[in-house]
XYZ file of C-alpha atoms in Angstrom:
621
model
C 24.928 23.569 20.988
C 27.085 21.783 18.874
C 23.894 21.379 15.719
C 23.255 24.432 15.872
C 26.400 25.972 15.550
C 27.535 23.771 12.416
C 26.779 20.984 9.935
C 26.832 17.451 10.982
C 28.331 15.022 8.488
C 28.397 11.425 9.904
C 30.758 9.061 7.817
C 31.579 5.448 8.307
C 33.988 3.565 5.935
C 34.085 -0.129 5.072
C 37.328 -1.350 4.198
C 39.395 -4.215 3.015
C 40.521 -7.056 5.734
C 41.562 -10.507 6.095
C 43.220 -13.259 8.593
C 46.513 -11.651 8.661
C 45.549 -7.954 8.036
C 42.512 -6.423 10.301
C 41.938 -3.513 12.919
C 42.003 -5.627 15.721
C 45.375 -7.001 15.705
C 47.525 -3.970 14.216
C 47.610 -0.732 15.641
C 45.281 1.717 13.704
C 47.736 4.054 12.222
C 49.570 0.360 11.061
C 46.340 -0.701 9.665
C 45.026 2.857 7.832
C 49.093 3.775 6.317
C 49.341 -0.376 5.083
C 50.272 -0.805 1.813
C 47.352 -3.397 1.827
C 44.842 -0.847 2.792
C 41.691 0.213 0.189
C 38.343 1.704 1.185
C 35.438 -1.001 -0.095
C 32.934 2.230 0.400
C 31.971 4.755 2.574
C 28.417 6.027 3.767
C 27.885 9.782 4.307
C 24.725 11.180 6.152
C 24.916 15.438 6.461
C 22.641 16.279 8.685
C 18.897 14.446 9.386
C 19.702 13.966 5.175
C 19.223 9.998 4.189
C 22.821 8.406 4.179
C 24.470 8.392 0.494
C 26.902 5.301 0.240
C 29.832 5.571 -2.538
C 32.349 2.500 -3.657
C 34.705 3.125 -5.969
C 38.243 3.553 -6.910
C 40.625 5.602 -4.545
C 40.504 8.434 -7.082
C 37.049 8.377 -7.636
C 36.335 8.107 -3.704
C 38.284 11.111 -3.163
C 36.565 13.204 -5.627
C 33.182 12.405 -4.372
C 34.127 13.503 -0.787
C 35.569 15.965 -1.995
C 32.276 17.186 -4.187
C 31.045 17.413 -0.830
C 31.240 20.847 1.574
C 33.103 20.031 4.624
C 33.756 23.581 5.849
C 31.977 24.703 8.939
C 31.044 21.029 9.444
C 31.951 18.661 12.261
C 32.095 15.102 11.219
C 30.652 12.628 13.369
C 31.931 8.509 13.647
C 31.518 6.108 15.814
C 35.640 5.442 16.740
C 36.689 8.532 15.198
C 40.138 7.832 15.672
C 39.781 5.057 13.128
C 37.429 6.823 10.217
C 39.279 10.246 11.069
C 42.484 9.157 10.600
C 41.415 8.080 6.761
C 39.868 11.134 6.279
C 43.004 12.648 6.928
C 45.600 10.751 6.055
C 43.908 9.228 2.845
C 41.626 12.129 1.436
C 43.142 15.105 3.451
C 39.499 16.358 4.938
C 40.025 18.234 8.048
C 36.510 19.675 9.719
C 35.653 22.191 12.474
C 34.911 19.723 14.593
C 35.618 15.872 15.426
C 32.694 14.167 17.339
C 32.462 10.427 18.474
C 29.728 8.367 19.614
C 32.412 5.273 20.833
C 33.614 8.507 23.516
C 30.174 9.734 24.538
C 28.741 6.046 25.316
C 31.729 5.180 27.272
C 31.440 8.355 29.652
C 27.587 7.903 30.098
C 27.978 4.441 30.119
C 31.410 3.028 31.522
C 29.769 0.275 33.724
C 29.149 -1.908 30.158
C 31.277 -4.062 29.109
C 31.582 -2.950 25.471
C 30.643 0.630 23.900
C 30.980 -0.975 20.164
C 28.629 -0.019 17.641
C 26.317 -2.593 18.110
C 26.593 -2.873 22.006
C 25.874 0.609 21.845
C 22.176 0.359 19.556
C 21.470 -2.357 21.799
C 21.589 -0.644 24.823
C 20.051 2.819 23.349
C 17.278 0.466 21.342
C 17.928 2.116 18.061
C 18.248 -1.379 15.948
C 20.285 -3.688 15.154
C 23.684 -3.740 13.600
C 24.175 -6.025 10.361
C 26.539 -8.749 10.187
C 27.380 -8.181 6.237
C 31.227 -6.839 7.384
C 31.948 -10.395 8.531
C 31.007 -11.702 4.915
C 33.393 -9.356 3.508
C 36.311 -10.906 4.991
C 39.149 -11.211 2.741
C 37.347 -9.295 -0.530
C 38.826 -6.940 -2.272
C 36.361 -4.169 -3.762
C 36.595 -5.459 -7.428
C 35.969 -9.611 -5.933
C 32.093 -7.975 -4.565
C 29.217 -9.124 -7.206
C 26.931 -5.921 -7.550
C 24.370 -7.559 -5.028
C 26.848 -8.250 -2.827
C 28.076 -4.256 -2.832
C 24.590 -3.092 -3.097
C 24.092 -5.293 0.480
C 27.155 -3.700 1.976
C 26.221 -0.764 0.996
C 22.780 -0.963 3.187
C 24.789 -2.465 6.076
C 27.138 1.053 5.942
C 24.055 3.305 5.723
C 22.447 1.230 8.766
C 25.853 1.872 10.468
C 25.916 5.750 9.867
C 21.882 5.818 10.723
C 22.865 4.124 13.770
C 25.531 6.194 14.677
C 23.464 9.701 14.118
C 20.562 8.186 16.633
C 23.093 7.850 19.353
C 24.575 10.601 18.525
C 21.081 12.960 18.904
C 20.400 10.133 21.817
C 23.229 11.329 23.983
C 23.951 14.922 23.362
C 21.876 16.428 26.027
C 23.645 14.202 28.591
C 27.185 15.174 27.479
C 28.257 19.283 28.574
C 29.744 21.540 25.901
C 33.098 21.338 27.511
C 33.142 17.277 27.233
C 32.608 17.606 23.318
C 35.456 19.849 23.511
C 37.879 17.627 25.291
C 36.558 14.581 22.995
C 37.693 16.599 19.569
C 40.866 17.422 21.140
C 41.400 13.323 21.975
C 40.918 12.680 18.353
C 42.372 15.567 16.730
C 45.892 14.655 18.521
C 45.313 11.051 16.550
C 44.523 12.023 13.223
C 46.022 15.644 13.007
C 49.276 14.859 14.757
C 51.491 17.431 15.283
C 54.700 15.491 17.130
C 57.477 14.119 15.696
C 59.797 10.654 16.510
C 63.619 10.914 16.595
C 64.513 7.170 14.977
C 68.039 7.509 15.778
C 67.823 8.074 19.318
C 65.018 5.431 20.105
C 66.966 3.081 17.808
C 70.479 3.710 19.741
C 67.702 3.305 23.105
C 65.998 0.056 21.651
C 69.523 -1.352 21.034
C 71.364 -0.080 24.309
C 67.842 -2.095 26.121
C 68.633 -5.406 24.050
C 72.568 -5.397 25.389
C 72.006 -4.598 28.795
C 69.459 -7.221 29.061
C 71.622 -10.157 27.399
C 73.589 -8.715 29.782
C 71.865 -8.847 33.123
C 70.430 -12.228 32.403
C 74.168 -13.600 32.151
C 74.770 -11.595 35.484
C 71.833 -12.788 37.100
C 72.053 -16.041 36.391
C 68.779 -16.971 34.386
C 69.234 -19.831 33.787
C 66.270 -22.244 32.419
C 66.098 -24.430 35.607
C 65.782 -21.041 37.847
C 62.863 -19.485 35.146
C 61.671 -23.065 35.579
C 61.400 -23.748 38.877
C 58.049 -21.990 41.350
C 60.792 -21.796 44.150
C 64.113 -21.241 42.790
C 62.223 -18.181 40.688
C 60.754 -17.478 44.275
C 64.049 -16.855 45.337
C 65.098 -14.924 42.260
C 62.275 -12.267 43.359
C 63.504 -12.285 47.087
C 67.346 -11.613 46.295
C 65.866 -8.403 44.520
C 63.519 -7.468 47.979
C 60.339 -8.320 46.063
C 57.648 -10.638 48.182
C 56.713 -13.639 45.695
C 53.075 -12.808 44.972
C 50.818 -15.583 46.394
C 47.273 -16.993 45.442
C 44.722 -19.412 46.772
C 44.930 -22.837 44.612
C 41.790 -23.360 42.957
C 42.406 -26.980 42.584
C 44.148 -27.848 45.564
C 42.453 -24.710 47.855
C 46.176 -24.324 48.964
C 48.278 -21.201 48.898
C 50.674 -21.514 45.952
C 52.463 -18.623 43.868
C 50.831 -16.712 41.416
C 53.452 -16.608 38.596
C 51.020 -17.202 35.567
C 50.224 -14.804 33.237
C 46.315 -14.306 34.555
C 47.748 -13.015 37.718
C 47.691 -9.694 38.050
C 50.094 -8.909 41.147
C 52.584 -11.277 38.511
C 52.042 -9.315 35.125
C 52.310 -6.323 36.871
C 56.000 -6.651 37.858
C 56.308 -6.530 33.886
C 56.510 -2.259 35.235
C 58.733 -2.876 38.228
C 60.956 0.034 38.488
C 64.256 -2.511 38.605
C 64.713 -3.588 34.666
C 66.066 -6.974 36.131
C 63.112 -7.557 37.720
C 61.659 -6.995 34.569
C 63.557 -9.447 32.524
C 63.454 -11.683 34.915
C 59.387 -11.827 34.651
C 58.914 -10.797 31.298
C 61.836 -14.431 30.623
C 59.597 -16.528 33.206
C 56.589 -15.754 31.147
C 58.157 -16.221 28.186
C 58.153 -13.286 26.704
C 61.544 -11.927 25.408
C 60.649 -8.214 25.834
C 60.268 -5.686 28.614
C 58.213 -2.620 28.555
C 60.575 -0.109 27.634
C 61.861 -2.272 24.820
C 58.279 -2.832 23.195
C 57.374 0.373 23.464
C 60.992 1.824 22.042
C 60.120 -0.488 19.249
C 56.078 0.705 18.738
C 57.652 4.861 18.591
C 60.249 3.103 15.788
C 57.050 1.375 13.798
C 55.130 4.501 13.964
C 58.373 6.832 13.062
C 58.572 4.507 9.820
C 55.307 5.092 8.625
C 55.790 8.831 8.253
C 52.898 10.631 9.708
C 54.409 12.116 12.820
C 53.961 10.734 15.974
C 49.817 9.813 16.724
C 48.602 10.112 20.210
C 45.613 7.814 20.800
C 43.713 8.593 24.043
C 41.187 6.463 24.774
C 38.928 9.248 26.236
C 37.008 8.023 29.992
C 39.123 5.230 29.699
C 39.129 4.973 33.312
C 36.075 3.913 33.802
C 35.059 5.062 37.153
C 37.374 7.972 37.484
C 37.325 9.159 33.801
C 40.704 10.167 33.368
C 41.733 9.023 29.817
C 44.205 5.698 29.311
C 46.501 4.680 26.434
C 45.049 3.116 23.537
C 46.455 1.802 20.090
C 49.487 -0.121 22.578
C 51.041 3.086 23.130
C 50.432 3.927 26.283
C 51.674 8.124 26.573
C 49.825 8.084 29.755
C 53.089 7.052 32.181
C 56.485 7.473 30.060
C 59.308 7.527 32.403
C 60.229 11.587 33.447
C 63.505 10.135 34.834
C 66.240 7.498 34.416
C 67.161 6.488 31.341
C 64.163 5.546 30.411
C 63.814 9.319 29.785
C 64.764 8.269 26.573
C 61.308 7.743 25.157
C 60.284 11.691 26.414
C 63.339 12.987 24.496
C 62.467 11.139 21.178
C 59.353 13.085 21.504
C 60.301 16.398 19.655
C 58.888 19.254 17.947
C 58.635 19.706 13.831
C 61.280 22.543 12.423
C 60.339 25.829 13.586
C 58.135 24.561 16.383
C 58.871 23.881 20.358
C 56.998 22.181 22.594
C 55.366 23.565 26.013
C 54.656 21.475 29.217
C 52.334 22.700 31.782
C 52.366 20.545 34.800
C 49.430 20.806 37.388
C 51.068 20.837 40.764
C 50.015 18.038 43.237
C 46.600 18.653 42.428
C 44.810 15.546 43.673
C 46.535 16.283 46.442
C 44.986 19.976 46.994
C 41.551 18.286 45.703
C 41.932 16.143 49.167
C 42.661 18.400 51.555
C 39.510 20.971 49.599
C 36.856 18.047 49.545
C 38.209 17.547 53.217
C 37.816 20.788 54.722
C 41.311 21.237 55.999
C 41.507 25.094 55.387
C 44.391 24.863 57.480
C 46.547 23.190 55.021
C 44.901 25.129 52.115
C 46.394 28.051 53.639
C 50.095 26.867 54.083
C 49.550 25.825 50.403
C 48.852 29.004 49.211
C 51.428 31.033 51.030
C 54.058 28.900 49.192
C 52.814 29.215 46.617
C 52.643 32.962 46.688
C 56.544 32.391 47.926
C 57.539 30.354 44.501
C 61.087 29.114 43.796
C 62.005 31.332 47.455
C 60.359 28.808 49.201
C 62.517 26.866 51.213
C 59.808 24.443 52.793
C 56.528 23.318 51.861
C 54.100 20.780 53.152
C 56.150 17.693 52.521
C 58.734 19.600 54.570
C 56.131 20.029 57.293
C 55.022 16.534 57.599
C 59.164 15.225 57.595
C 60.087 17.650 60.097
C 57.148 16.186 62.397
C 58.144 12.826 61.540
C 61.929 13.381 61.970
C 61.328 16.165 65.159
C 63.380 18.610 63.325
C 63.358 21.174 60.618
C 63.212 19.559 57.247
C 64.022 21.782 54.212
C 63.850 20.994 50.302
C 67.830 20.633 50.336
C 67.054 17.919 52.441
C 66.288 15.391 49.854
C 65.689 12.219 51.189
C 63.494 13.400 54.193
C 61.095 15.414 51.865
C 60.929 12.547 49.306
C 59.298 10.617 52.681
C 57.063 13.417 53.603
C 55.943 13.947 49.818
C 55.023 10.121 49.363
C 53.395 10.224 52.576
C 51.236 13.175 51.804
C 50.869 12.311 48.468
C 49.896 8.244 49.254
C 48.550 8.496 52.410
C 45.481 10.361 51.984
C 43.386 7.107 50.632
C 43.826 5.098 53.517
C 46.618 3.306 52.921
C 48.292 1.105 55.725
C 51.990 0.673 56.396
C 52.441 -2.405 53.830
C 50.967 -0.133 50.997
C 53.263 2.818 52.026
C 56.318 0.576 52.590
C 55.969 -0.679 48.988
C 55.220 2.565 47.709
C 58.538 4.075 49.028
C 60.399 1.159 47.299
C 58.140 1.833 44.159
C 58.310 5.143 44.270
C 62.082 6.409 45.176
C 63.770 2.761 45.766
C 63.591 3.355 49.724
C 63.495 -0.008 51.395
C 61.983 0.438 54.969
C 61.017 -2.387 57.670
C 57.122 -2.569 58.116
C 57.542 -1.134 61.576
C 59.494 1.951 60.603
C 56.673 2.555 58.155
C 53.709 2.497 61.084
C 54.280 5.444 62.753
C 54.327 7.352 59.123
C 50.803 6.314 58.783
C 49.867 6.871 62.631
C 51.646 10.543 62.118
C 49.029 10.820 58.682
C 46.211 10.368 59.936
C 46.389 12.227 63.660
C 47.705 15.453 61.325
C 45.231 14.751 58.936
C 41.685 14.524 61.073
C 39.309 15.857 58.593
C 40.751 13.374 55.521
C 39.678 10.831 58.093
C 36.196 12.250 58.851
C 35.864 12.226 55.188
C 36.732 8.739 54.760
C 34.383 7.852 57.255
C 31.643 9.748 56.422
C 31.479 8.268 52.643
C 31.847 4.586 54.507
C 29.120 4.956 56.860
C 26.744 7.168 55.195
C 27.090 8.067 51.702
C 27.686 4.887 50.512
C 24.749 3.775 52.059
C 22.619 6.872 50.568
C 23.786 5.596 46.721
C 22.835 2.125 47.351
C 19.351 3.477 48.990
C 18.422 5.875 45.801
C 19.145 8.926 48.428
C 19.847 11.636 45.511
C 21.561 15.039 46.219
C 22.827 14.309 49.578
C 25.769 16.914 49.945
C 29.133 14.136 50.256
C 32.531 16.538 50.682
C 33.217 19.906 52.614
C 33.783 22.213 49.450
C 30.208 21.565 48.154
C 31.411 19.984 44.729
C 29.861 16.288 45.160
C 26.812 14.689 45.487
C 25.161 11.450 45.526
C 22.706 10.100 42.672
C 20.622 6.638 42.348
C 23.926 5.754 40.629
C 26.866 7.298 41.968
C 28.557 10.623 42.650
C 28.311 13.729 40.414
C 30.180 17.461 40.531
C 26.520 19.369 39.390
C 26.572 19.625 35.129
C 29.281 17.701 35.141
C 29.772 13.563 34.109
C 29.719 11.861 36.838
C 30.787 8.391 38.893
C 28.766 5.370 38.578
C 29.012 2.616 40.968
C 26.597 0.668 38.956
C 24.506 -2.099 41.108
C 25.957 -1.344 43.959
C 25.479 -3.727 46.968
C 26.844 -5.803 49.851
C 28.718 -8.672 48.972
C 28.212 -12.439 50.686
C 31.220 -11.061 53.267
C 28.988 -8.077 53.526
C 31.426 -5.555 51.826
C 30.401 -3.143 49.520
C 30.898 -3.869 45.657
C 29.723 -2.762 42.093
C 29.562 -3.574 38.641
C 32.566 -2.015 36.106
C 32.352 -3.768 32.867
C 33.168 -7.117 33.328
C 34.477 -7.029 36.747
C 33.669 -6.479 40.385
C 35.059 -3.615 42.495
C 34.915 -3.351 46.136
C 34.126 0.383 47.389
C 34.788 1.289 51.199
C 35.269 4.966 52.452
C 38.878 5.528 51.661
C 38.325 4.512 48.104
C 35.329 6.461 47.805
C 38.049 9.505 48.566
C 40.495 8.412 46.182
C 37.565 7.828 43.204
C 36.546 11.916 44.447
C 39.868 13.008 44.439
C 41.013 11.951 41.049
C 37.569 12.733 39.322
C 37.606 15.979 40.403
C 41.529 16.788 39.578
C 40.246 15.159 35.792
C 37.511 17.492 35.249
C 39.492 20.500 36.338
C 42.615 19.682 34.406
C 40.519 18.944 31.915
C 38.489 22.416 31.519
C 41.889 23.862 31.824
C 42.924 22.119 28.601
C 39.553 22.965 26.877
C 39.836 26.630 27.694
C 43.862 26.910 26.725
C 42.736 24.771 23.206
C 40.514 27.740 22.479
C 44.207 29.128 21.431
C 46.507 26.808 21.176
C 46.608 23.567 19.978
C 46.416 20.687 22.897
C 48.740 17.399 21.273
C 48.944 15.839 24.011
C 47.337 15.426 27.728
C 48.926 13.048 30.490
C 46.754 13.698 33.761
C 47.493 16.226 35.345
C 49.763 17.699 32.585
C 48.491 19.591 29.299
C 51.540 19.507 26.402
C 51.099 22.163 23.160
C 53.356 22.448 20.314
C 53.798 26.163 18.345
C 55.762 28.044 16.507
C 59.055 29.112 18.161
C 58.293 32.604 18.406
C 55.115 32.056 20.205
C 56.667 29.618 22.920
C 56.815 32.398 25.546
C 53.150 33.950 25.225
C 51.865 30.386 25.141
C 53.785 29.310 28.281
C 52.569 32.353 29.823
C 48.615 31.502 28.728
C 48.740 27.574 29.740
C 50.405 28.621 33.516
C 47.559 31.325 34.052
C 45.134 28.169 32.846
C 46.845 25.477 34.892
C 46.355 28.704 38.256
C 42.762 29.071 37.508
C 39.800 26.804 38.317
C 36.422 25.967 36.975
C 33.191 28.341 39.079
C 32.036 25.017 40.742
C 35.317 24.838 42.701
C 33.271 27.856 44.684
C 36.853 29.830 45.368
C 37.650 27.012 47.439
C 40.801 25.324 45.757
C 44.176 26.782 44.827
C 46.350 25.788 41.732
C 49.153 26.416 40.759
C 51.893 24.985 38.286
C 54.982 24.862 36.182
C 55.231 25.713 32.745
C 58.067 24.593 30.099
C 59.737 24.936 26.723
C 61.966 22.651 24.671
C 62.801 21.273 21.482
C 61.896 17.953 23.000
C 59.053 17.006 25.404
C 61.890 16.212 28.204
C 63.506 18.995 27.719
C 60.478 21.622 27.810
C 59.050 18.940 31.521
């Protein structure tokens, strides 16, 4: 284990903050590289040894780290990101090891609403977290009286105390590999390796602010359309979109849901038509689209010279526990295509270096038709696969040429673009609304809602055993959770099983569907931090399916990072960065990673993938 293996040196640092400068309303690179930035004190605990606590000038901080022996020691915070990134950036301490409580309570715990320090001793019953930090608003170091430092300084070493208990607390329920994947989150935020090209995102940022003066003139947004619930109705249809629609709470009526608390609204802010984005993101008032703020957040973070900081919030998915975007950068979905490819080829190497993509082919896909049982399929997969860039068909081909009663190849765009969404969408249940929106979503198709029918009708009668799956977690294993019915065997490769609280792959984090029960409507539903989630059969699949595809991408990345470095992960995809002349050997290693799969996959699932190398992360996808 991890304490036996190393030293564990828990830090937490108090710093300066005040109404217009404070973590929680700058990014954390923004806050840490300020010019207003200076460390009140900082608590150190090595080991089970009581917690020192230091204030002091910047000088004299850094020599008393410094007077202390970091190497072969992992350094333990609660937020890492936040305490690592001054111990890097400030004092230029690098350990072994990064380890974070903030990660480990979230995966154990995602159904709470908040895995904050305090939230966190609550729940564990370690003690209670001081309030002191709030009486050190806007103080400088030199403004505290002796008592008053001598009181923050107890508040830090309850902190750090605080943070070691939950730390010892929860090791035994988080696996090696899971400690692994949580240094690599942090190391790619406080020892980034990536660099920003300014130019090019600055040419992009302005190119975005001339098109969209532009379009607005074109498309006539005018005040009284932005204005108006039914002229802006009619905005949305001329571009094919369906106004989204919502019960009245005050008159009980249906009305349109153009606010900014509704979701089907806001999330048109991502629509893959840029007019349809102005157009929302001007009806909300907001004079920015997504590609321009985040254009703008890769210039901010270029400016502050430190490379280009990925921050993963690790199980940020809370049910799934695939990671999400943090720190309003959100790496997690950059365009691959369009010109909003833009922001991928800003992304570039340092002099001397490349980057290498490995790309995990349709895996959640693969995971389906595995948990399924369609051996079958599994097959066809692996004989293409075995075929490689000679292949000429593949399953997407398959399904079109069913659906279009002829043979479909991969020349044959547009047809295999319909079979891949199919296969690829289809496989949680989706009806033909779902899949007609998808195609628009997706590849800009527009089809009628009956065209899009007998796609789903062709799914699901090629597709029996997905079905039986689906149907199986609805009407029994759903049921079995709810009833405290532990280690009941759920899929057909042997990989799930139920608990009192979810789903888990055996030594592995699992899925909680925390309280679950049946709703007033007598639907199934569960607790995920402050909201409540429906779970039927289909979803059940799609929760499976994307779990499983996380953990195995995931050990992939863990066991390539035991050579290379890992700087950033998006999925299904693991990117490196090394020195040009070991691009090709490290290609080589990540696609025999990305091929091979973790021993509780029983032999059952095959991988493959597709391996890169560029100057720039577009280039080398």
């Amino acid at each position: 284990g991890v304490e036996s293996l190393m030293r564990i040196v828990t830090v937490d640092f108090e710093t300066y903050y005040a109404d217009d400068y404070s973590l929680s309303s700058m990014q954390t690179d923004a806050y840490i590289l300020d010019p207003r930035f200076e460390v009140i004190g900082v608590g150190v605990k090595v080991d089970s040894a009581p917690t020192d606590w230091f204030s002091g000038t910047r000088a004299e901080v850094y020599n008393w780290l410094h007077a202390i022996d970091w190497s072969d020691s992992a350094i333990l915070a609660h937020h890492t990101q936040f305490d690592g990134f001054i111990l890097t950036q400030h004092f230029d301490i690098r350990p072994k090891l990064w380890l974070d409580t903030l990660s480990m309570f979230r995966a154990l715990y995602p159904y709470l609403p908040s895995a904050s320090l305090a939230a966190m001793s609550a729940h564990l019953r370690l003690g209670a977290k001081g309030n002191e930090v709030v009486q050190a608003k806007n103080k400088r170091r030199t403004d505290f009286s002796s008592e008053e430092l001598a009181a923050y300084g107890s508040y830090c070493r309850n902190d750090v105390e605080l943070t070691y208990a939950a730390f010892k607390q929860m090791l035994h329920g988080v696996p090696a590999q899971e400690i692994s994947i949580i240094d690599m989150n942090v190391r790619m935020f406080v020892e980034p390796m990536l660099q920003l090209d300014v130019p090019k995102l600055t040419e992009y940022r302005d190119t975005i602010l001339a098109t969209k003066r532009q379009l607005q003139e074109d498309s006539g947004f005018a005040r009284d359309v932005l204005m108006s619930n039914d002229k802006f109705a009619e905005a949305l249809r001329h571009f094919g979109i369906d106004p989204p629609m919502k019960v009245s709470k005050r008159t009980g009526k249906s009305a349109y849901a153009f606010a900014k608390t509704d979701e089907d609204f806001v999330d048109l802010l991502e629509y893959p038509d840029s007019r349809v984005q102005a157009l929302v993101a001007a009806r909300l008032g907001n004079k920015s689209t997504i590609a321009e703020t985040r254009a703008e957040k890769f210039i901010e973070t270029a400016s502050r010279g430190r490379g280009f900081p990925i921050y993963l919030n690790y199980w940020g998915a809370r049910v799934t526990g695939r990671d999400s975007g943090g720190n309003s950068i959100n790496t997690q979905n950059l365009p691959s295509r369009g010109k909003d490819k833009v922001l991928r080829e800003a992304i570039v190497a340092p002099r001397g270096f490349v980057i290498v993509v490995g790309d995990s082919s349709n895996i959640e896909l693969r995971v389906n038709l595995t948990m399924s049982g369609h051996t079958d399929y599994l097959d066809r997969i692996r004989m293409y696969d075995t075929q490689g860039d000679a292949a000429t068909s593949d399953l997407y081909c398959e399904f079109a040429s069913e659906l279009y009663g002829r043979e479909i190849l991969k020349e044959n765009k547009l047809e295999r673009t319909i079979g891949k969404i199919a296969e690829l969408s289809l496989g949680y249940g989706a009806g033909a609304e779902a899949f007609r929106r998808m195609l628009f979503a997706q590849a800009g198709i527009r089809w009628e809602l009956e065209q899009c029918q007998p796609v789903v009708d062709l799914y699901r009668e090629r597709h029996p055993k997905v079905r039986r799956l689906w149907n199986f977690c609805h009407d029994t294993v759903i049921q079995a959770i709810a009833s405290g019915n532990a280690l009941l065997p759920v899929d057909y490769a042997g990989w799930f099983f139920t608990t009192d609280e979810g789903l888990t792959i055996i030594n592995q984090l699992g899925i909680h569907y925390h309280n679950l029960r049946r709703s007033a409507e007598g639907e199934w539903e569960y607790d995920v931090g402050r909201k409540v989630s429906r779970l039927y059969g289909p979803k059940m699949v799609e929760n499976m399916s994307q779990h499983a595809a996380r953990h195995v991408v995931m050990w992939q990345a863990a066991r390539f990072s035991q050579r290379y470095p890992v700087v950033l992960k998006v999925h299904d995809e693991i990117v490196s960065c090394v020195p040009e002349d070991q691009g090709d050997e490290c290609a080589a290693y990540l696609l025999e990673c990305l091929r091979t799969a973790p021993d509780w996959c029983n032999g059952l699932l095959p991988l493959n993938g597709e391996v890169g190398i560029g100057r720039t992360y577009a280039e080398a996808k």
